[in-house]
Structures are given as structure tokens and as C-alpha cells.
XYZ file of C-alpha atoms in Angstrom:
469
model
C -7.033 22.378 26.021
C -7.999 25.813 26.926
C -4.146 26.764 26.186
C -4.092 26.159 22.613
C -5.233 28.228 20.151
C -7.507 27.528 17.316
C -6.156 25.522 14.551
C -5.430 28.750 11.601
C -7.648 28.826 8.776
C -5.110 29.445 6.697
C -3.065 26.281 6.548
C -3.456 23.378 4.256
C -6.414 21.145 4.760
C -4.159 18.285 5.080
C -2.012 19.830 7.910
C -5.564 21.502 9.447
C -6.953 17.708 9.675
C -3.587 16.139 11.113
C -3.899 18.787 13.615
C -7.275 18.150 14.654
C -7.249 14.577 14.943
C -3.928 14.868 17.640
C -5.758 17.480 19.618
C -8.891 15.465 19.884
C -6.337 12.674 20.505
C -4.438 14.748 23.215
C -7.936 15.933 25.031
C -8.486 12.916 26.359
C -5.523 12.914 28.912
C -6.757 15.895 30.407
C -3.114 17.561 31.237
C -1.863 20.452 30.348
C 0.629 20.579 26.539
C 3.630 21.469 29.905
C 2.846 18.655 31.849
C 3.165 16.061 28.832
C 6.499 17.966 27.259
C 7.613 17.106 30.682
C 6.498 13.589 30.734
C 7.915 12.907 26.845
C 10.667 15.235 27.082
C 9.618 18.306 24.711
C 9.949 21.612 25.007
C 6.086 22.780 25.316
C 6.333 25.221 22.766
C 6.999 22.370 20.385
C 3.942 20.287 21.212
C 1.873 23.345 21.092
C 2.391 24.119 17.724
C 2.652 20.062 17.284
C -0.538 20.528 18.314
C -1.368 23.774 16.723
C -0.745 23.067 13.012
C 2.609 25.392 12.438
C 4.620 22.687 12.912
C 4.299 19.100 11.309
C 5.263 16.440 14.199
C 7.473 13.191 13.698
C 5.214 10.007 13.207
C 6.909 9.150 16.334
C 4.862 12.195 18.003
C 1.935 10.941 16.694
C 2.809 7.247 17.508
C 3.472 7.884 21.356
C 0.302 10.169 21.604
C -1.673 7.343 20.726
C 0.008 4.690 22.620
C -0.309 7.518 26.149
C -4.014 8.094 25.322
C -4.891 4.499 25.206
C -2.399 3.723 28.241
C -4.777 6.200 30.200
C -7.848 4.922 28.793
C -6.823 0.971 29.497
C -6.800 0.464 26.196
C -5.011 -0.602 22.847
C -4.513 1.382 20.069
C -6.631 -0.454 17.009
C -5.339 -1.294 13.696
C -7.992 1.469 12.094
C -6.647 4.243 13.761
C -3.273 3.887 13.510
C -3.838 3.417 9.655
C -6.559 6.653 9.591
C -3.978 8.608 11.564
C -1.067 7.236 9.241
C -2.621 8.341 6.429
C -3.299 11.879 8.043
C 0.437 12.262 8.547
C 1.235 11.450 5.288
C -0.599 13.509 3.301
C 0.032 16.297 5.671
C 4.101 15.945 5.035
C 3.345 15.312 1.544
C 1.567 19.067 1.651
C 4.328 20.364 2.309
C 7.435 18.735 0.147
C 10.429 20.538 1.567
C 13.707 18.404 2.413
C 12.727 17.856 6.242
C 9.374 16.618 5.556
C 10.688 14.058 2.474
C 13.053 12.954 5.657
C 10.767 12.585 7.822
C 8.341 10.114 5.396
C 12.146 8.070 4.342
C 12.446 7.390 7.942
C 8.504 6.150 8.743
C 8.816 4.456 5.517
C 12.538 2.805 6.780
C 11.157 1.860 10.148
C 8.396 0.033 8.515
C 10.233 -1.667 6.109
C 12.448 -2.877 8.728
C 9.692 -4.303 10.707
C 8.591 -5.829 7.600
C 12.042 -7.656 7.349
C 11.968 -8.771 10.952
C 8.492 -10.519 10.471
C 9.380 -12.007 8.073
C 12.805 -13.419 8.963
C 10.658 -14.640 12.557
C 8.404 -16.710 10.210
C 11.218 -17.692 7.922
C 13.260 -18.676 10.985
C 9.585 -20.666 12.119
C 8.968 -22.354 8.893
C 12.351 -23.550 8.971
C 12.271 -24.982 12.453
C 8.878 -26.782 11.130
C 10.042 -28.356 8.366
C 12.879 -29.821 10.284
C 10.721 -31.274 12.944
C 8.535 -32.834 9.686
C 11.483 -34.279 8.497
C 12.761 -35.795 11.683
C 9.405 -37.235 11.957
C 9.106 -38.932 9.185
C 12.762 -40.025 9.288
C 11.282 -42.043 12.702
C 8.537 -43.790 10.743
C 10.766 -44.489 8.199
C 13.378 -46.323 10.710
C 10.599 -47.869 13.007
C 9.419 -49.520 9.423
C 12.814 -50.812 8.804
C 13.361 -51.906 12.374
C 9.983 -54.360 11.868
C 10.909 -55.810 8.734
C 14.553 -56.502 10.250
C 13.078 -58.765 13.058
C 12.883 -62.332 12.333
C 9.230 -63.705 11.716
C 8.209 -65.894 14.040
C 5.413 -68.537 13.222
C 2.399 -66.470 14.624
C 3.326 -63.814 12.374
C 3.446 -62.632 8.962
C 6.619 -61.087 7.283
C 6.796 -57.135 6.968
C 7.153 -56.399 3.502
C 6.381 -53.725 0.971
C 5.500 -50.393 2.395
C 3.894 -48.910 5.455
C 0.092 -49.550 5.975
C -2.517 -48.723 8.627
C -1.800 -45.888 10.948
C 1.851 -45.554 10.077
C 0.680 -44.821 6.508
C -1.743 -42.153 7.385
C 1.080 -40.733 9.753
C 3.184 -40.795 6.617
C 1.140 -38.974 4.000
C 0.126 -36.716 6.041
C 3.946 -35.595 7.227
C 4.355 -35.436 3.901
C 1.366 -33.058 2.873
C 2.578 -30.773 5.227
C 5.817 -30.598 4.347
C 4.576 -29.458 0.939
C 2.419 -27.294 2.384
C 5.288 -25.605 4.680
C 8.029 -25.872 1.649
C 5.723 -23.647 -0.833
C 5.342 -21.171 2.543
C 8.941 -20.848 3.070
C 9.490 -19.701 -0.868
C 7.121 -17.335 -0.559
C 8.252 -16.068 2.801
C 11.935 -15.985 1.577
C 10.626 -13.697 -1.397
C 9.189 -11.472 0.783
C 11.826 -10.985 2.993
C 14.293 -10.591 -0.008
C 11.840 -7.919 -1.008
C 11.886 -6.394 2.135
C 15.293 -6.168 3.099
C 15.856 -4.613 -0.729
C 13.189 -1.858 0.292
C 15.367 -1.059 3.304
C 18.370 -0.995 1.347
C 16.823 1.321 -1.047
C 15.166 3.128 1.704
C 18.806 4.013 3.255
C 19.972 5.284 -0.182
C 17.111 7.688 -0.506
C 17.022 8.743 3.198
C 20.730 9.163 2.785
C 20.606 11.850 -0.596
C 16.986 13.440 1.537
C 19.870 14.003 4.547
C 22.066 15.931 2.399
C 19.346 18.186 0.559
C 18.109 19.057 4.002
C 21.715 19.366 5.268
C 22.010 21.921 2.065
C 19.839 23.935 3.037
C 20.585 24.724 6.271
C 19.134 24.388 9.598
C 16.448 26.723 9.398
C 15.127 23.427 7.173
C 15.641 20.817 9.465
C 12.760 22.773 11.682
C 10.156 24.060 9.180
C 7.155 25.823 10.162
C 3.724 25.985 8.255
C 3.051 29.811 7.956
C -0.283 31.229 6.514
C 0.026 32.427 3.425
C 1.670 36.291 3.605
C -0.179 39.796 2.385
C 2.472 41.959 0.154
C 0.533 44.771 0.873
C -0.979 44.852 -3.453
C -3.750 43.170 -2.349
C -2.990 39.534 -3.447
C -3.361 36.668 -1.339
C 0.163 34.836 -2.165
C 3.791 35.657 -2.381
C 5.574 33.745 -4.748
C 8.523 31.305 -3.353
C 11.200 33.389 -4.834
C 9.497 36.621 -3.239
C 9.343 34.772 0.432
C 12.884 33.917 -0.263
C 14.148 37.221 -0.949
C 12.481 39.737 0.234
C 11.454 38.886 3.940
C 14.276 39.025 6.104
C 14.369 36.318 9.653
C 15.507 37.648 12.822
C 17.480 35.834 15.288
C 15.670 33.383 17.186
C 12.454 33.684 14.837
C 10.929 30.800 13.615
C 12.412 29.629 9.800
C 9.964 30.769 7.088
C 9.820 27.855 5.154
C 5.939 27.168 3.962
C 4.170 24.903 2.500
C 3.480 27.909 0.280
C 6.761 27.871 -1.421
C 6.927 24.151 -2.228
C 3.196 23.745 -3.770
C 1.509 20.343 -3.292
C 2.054 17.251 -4.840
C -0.369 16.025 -7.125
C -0.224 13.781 -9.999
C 4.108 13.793 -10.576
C 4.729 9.949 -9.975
C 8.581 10.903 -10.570
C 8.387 12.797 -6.774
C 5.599 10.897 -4.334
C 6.838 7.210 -5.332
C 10.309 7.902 -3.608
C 8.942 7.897 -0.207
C 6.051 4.991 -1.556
C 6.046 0.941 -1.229
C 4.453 0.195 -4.246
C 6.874 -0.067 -7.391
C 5.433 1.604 -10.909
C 7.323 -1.059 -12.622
C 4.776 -3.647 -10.968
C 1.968 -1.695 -11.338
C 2.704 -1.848 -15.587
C 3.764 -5.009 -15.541
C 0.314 -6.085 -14.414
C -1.778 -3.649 -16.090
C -3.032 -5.527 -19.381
C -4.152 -3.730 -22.678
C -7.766 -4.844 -24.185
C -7.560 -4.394 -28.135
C -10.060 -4.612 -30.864
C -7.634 -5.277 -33.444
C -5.513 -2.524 -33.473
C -7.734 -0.204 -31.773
C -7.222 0.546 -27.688
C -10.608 -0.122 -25.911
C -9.377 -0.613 -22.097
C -7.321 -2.089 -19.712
C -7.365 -4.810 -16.874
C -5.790 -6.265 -14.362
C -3.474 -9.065 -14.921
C -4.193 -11.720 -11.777
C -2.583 -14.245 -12.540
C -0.042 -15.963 -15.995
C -3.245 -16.914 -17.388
C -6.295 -14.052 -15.973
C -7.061 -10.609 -16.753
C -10.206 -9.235 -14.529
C -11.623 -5.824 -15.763
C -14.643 -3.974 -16.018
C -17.303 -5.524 -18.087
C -17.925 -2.885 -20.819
C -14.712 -3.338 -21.660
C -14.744 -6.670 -23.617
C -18.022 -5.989 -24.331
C -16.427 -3.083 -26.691
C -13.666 -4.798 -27.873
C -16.318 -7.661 -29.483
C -18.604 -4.986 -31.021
C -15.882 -3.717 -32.409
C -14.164 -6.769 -33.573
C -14.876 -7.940 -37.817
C -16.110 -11.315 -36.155
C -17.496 -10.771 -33.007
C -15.461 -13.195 -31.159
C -12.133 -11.860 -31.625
C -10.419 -10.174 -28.344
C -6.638 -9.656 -27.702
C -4.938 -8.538 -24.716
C -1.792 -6.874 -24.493
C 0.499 -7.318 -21.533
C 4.559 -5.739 -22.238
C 5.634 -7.209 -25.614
C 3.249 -10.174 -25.931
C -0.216 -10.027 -27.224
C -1.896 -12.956 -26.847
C -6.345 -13.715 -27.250
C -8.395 -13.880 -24.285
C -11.979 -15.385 -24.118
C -14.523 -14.315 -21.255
C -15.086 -16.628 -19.587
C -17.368 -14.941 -16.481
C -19.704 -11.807 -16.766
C -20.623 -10.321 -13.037
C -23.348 -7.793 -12.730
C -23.080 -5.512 -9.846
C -26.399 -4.241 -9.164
C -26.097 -3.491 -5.730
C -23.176 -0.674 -6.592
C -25.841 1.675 -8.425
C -25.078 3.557 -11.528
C -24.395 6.761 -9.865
C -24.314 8.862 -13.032
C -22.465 6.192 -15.118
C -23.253 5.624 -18.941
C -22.426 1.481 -18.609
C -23.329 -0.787 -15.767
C -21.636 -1.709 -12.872
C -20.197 -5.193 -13.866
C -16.929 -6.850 -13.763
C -15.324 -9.819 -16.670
C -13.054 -12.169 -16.354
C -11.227 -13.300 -18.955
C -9.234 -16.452 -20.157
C -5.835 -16.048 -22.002
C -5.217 -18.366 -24.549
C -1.836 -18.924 -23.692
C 0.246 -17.919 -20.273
C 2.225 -14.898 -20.130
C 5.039 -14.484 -17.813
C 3.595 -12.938 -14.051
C 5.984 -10.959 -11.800
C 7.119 -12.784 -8.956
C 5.925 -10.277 -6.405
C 2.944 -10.903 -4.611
C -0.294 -9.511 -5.844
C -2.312 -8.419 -2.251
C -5.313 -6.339 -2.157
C -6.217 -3.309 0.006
C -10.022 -4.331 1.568
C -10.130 -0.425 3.315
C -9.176 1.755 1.061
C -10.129 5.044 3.535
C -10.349 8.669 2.394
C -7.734 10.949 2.069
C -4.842 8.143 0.696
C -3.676 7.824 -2.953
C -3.244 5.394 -5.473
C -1.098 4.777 -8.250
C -2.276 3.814 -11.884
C 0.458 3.125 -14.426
C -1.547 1.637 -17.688
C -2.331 2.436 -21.527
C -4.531 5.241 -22.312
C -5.776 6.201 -25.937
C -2.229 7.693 -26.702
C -0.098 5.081 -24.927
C 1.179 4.406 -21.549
C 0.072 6.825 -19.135
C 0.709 7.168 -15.184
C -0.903 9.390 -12.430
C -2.079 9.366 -9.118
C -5.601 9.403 -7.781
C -6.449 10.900 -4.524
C -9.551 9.195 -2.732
C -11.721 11.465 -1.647
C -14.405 9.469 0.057
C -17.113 7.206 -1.222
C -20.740 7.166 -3.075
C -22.439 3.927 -2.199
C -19.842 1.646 -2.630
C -17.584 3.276 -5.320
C -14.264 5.421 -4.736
C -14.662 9.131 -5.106
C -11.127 9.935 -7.050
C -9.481 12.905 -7.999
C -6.931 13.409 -10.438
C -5.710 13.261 -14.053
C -7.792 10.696 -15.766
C -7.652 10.796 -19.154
C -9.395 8.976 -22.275
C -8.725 5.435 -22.025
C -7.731 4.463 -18.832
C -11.410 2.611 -17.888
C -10.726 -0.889 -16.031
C -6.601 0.124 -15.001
C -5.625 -1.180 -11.770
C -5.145 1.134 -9.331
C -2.013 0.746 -6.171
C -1.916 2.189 -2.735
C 1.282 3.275 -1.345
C 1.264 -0.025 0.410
C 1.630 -2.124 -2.918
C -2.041 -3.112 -2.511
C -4.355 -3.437 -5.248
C -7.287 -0.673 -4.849
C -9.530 -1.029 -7.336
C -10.378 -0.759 -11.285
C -10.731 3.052 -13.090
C -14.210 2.831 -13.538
C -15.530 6.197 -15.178
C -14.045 10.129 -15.380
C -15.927 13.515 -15.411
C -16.117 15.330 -18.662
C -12.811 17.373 -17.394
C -10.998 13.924 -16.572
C -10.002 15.553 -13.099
C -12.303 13.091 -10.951
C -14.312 9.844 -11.213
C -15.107 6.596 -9.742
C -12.811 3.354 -8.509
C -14.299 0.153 -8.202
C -13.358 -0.879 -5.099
C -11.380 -4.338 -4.651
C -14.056 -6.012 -2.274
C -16.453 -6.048 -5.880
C -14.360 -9.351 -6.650
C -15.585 -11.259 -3.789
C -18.865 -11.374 -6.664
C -16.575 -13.554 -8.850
C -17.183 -17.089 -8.938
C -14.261 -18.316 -11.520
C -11.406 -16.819 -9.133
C -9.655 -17.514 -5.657
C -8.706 -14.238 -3.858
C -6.851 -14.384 -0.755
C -6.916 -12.479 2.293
């Protein structure tokens, strides 16, 4: 390690922590950055500033570094740190949003999606294969039944009549449960692998228009390096892009000037991060219910299920204090509204109030009447880590609003967000990239750039619903 040079100062955090984390990672084989270009087939110029922080590596870098650090260690790489160093990469491409680094996160996001579809076609292909062994078996109780009540009876003997009883019987029901059982699987394992083979699809188109940008503009941005940001000799720290652009002039054989500098970062634009995301906006909204008192917005929820909204539990406690009777609570979900009774109250006590003017508790509530639920599934992300975003697509005081939240770590057990949350948005679901429920908007600063998330694992508290792994 006593080749590289220090990480510079003057890159984004982002790229500064990617960096970090694969030179930790790439310590512990003890060779030199020539040896391993040799060994992987890189020029060692490229891993250095891999390595280095001027240049952002393929996840496929980052992937084999693992995989050779735990090969030398007698190891396996764990599920946590591929996902901590996943998240790394991805914010650190996001950081910079040029055309190379949007195809670079199209093809981590394609190759994923793909191995998505292959899982589940396996299990698909395994379901299938079950139920047709079920089937068979039955068929053979079925036809060892009818071969006994074909036989003649003989004196010492009664008849066999009716249906089957005794061991055959319990045989028989319980074929049968499983078949159920494997039948209601292979729907839901058929949906997902529709899903997935539509997110490739879409994928491709994406990746395809990314290819073409990049292909635009030139080669110098299918290689971009991550400069610190450039003196003009005034005295101010920055350049702006179009100065960069035009007034600095690359030599032959110098690295492209393309910065993270020009570009900005991305921060609360849902119309540019959720091309290269998992989790649809259209789902988000479609399960983000609106709590009324009357005609008056007092919060939102999540909708779990055709007939449940969970949210936090100031917010039907408003919506009653405001309402003329006191028992009168409506919820909003697309064009139906429809009245909802609460029908559990969960006090959180071991979340602390951490500055908050309510406390911690969550409500579920009781529609009156089902409303139609998307047909995607509704999963949950149990480790939501630092440094990932989430989606939130829900009503605020002056209608539908959308942003993203960037987690920022945690205080006692609620998410540390940042991002634009405005009046109104208390108890909206909030999506990882994944597609994974995070958690519930649970309170804003004064500014409405940061506040808390109740975290998912708070509704293991609730008694009156089922969550699944």
C-alpha cells in the first residue's frame, strides 16, 4: 500500500468513502496494485486510481476484489458487505451523473435483474416439478381405492364403499393441502418472474438510450476521471461546467476532464435517480393512503393490505380531534375514499422521543370497505444502512408530493434523513431502491431539509398484523 497515494481531499465524500473501503479491502492481500493488474488483467495505472479515487471502478472491480480478498483469507464474502459496499458504489456513481457512470449503474442494475429472473424461473421450474409429483400421487391413491372396491368381496370381508378412510385418507388430505399450498406459491412466483423479466426488458431500453448519450459524447466520456475542483486564478473555489468546458484545453494522451464538478449531485429529482432504481413511483402512490378530517389533509399511511392502512399514531389521533363527531376518519387511497376505524394503538417507548413534539407510536387502522391493492408484492427492508436512499411519493398539505430521502445514519432506533420534507408528509411510506418498504416519515426540522424515519422493524410491535420475512 505504500504505492498509493492518499485518497484527495478534494473529491466527493461519496467517491472519498468508495475509495477507502476498496483500499482497506485491497490491503489485505498484501501485493503490490502491479502484481494484481497482472493477476486480473488491468493496466496498474487503472487500479491505482481505482484505488485512488480519480477514477470510479465497474461494480465488477469491486465484485472481484472482494471475492480475491476472501479467496486469500479462506473465506466467503457475507451478505452485509456486499450490500454496504453496493451501496458505496452507488452513491459514488450517482455523485457523479455523467453518461458513463448512468451506464455503468443500467448494467449492475441489468445483471441483477437478470439474476432475479433466473431465480425465479429455477423455483418456478421447482414448483412445477412438485406439483406434478403431488398430482401423480394422489392419482395412485385414487386408483389403488378403485382397484379395492373392484375386487369381489369375499365372506370374511366387508365391501369397499364410499370414500377413502384410515391412512389412505390422511395420505389424501394432506396431498391435497400441499398442493394448495404449492399452487398459491407458483402464482406468486410466476408474478415475480413476469416482473422481473419486464425490469430487464426495461433495463435494456434504458441501458440502450445511456449507450448512445455516452456514445455522443465521445470517448473522453466513456473513461471519466474525478478531478478536484479547479482554481481560475480570481480566487474562487469552482469553475462553472460551461467554464471547464470551454476554456481548459486537453492534451493528447491526458486524462478526459470530465468531473463530478460539472454534473452536480443528485438530490431530491425523482425524474433522474429512479431510471437506474428497482422500486416503481407508481407503486409507491398507489400504496401511500391519505388520512382526512373531512376535507382537511392530516397525514398519510401505508396501505398493507385491500383492507389496512398502518401509520403513525398521531395521525388518527388528529384526524378525530378534528372531526365534528369524534369518530369520523376517512382515508383516501387514488380515487376512492372510503372510512377507516382504528382498530390497534402501539406505543413505542423504547424508540425515545428524540426531540419529537408527539410520541413514538404506530395505528392500525380498519377500512370499512376493501379497496383495490396492487398486485406487486409488498416486502420490507429489515437493514436499512447509512448512506442509501429512499423514495416517498404521497400527499402533502398542497397535494401529491415526491422526493427522496438520504439516510444518514441512526439515533437510537430512528432513521436520520435528509432531504425535502415538507408540511404534511408525517406517516408516508418510504421505498429503497430495492422496492422495499423503509419506514414511515415520522417528523422534519423547522427547514424541512432533515428528520426522522421510523424504521420498518417498529411493526414487529403490532399485534393485529402478519408481516413476512
Amino acid at each position: 500500500m505504500s504505492e498509493l497515494k492518499p485518497v484527495d481531499d478534494g473529491l466527493p465524500p461519496e467517491v472519498v468513502a468508495l475509495a477507502q473501503a476498496l483500499r482497506d479491502l485491497f490491503a489485505g492481500l498484501g501485493i503490490s496494485t502491479r502484481r494484481y493488474a497482472a493477476r486480473r488483467t488491468y493496466d496498474s495505472s487503472t487500479v491505482s486510481r481505482f484505488l485512488g479515487g480519480h477514477r470510479l471502478p465497474p461494480w465488477e472491480f469491486v465484485l472481484n476484489l472482494l471475492h480475491d480478498v476472501a479467496e486469500e483469507r479462506g473465506t466467503v464474502p457475507t451478505e452485509e458487505t456486499i450490500g454496504m459496499l453496493r451501496a458505496l458504489h452507488t452513491a459514488a456513481v450517482q455523485a457523479g451523473n455523467s453518461p458513463v457512470h448512468k451506464v455503468q449503474l443500467l448494467e449492475r442494475k441489468l445483471a441483477e435483474a437478470d439474476q432475479e429472473a433466473r431465480r425465479a424461473a429455477a423455483r418456478e421450474r421447482w414448483l412445477e416439478d412438485t406439483l406434478q409429483d403431488r398430482e401423480h400421487r394422489i392419482r395412485d391413491l385414487q386408483m389403488r381405492f378403485r382397484e379395492l372396491q373392484a375386487m369381489p368381496a369375499s365372506p370374511l370381508t366387508e365391501p369397499v364403499t364410499g370414500a377413502p378412510s384410515g391412512d389412505a385418507a390422511d395420505e389424501h388430505a394432506r396431498l391435497s393441502a400441499e398442493m394448495r399450498e404449492l399452487q398459491a406459491e407458483l402464482q406468486r412466483v410466476r408474478a415475480l418472474h413476469r416482473q422481473a423479466q419486464e425490469r430487464c426488458e426495461q433495463l435494456e431500453r434504458q441501458l440502450a438510450g445511456a449507450e448512445e448519450t455516452a456514445q455522443r459524447e465521445g470517448e473522453a466520456a466513456l473513461l471519466p476521471e474525478l478531478l478536484p475542483p479547479v482554481p481560475d486564478g480570481s480566487g474562487e473555489a469552482f469553475r462553472s461546467a460551461a467554464d471547464v468546458r470551454n476554456e481548459v484545453v486537453n492534451t493528447p494522451g491526458a486524462p478526459p476532464l470530465n468531473s463530478v464538478y460539472q454534473f452536480g449531485h443528485i438530490h431530491g429529482d425523482v425524474s433522474v435517480v429512479t431510471d437506474t432504481w428497482q422500486v416503481d413511483e407508481e407503486f409507491v402512490a398507489s400504496v401511500s393512503a391519505r388520512l382526512c378530517a373531512g376535507d382537511e389533509h392530516v397525514g398519510n399511511g401505508l396501505l398493507f393490505d385491500a383492507e389496512t392502512v398502518i401509520t403513525m399514531g398521531v395521525v388518527p389521533e388528529r384526524a378525530l380531534g378534528k372531526s365534528a363527531s369524534g369518530h369520523v376518519m376517512e382515508v383516501v387511497i387514488g380515487e376512492h375514499r372510503v372510512r377507516a376505524e382504528q382498530v390497534e394503538i402501539c406505543d413505542l417507548p423504547g424508540f425515545g422521543s428524540y426531540g419529537l413534539e408527539v410520541r413514538p407510536s404506530l395505528a392500525v387502522l380498519r377500512l370499512t370497505e376493501p379497496v383495490d391493492f396492487p398486485d406487486q408484492v409488498l416486502v420490507f427492508d429489515w437493514r436499512h444502512t447509512p448512506g442509501r436512499q429512499s423514495l416517498v411519493s404521497a400527499h402533502a398539505r398542497q397535494g401529491r408530493y415526491s422526493c427522496l430521502l438520504d439516510v444518514k445514519g441512526r439515533s437510537g432506533d430512528w432513521l436520520r434523513v435528509s432531504g425535502e420534507i415538507v408540511v404534511g408528509l408525517f406517516g408516508a411510506p418510504a421505498f429503497s431502491s430495492t422496492g422495499a418498504l423503509t419506514g414511515l416519515v415520522a417528523a422534519r426540522s423547522d427547514d424541512g431539509r432533515a428528520g426522522l424515519l421510523l424504521p420498518v422493524e417498529a411493526f414487529r410491535a403490532l399485534t393485529t398484523i402478519t408481516l413476512e420475512d
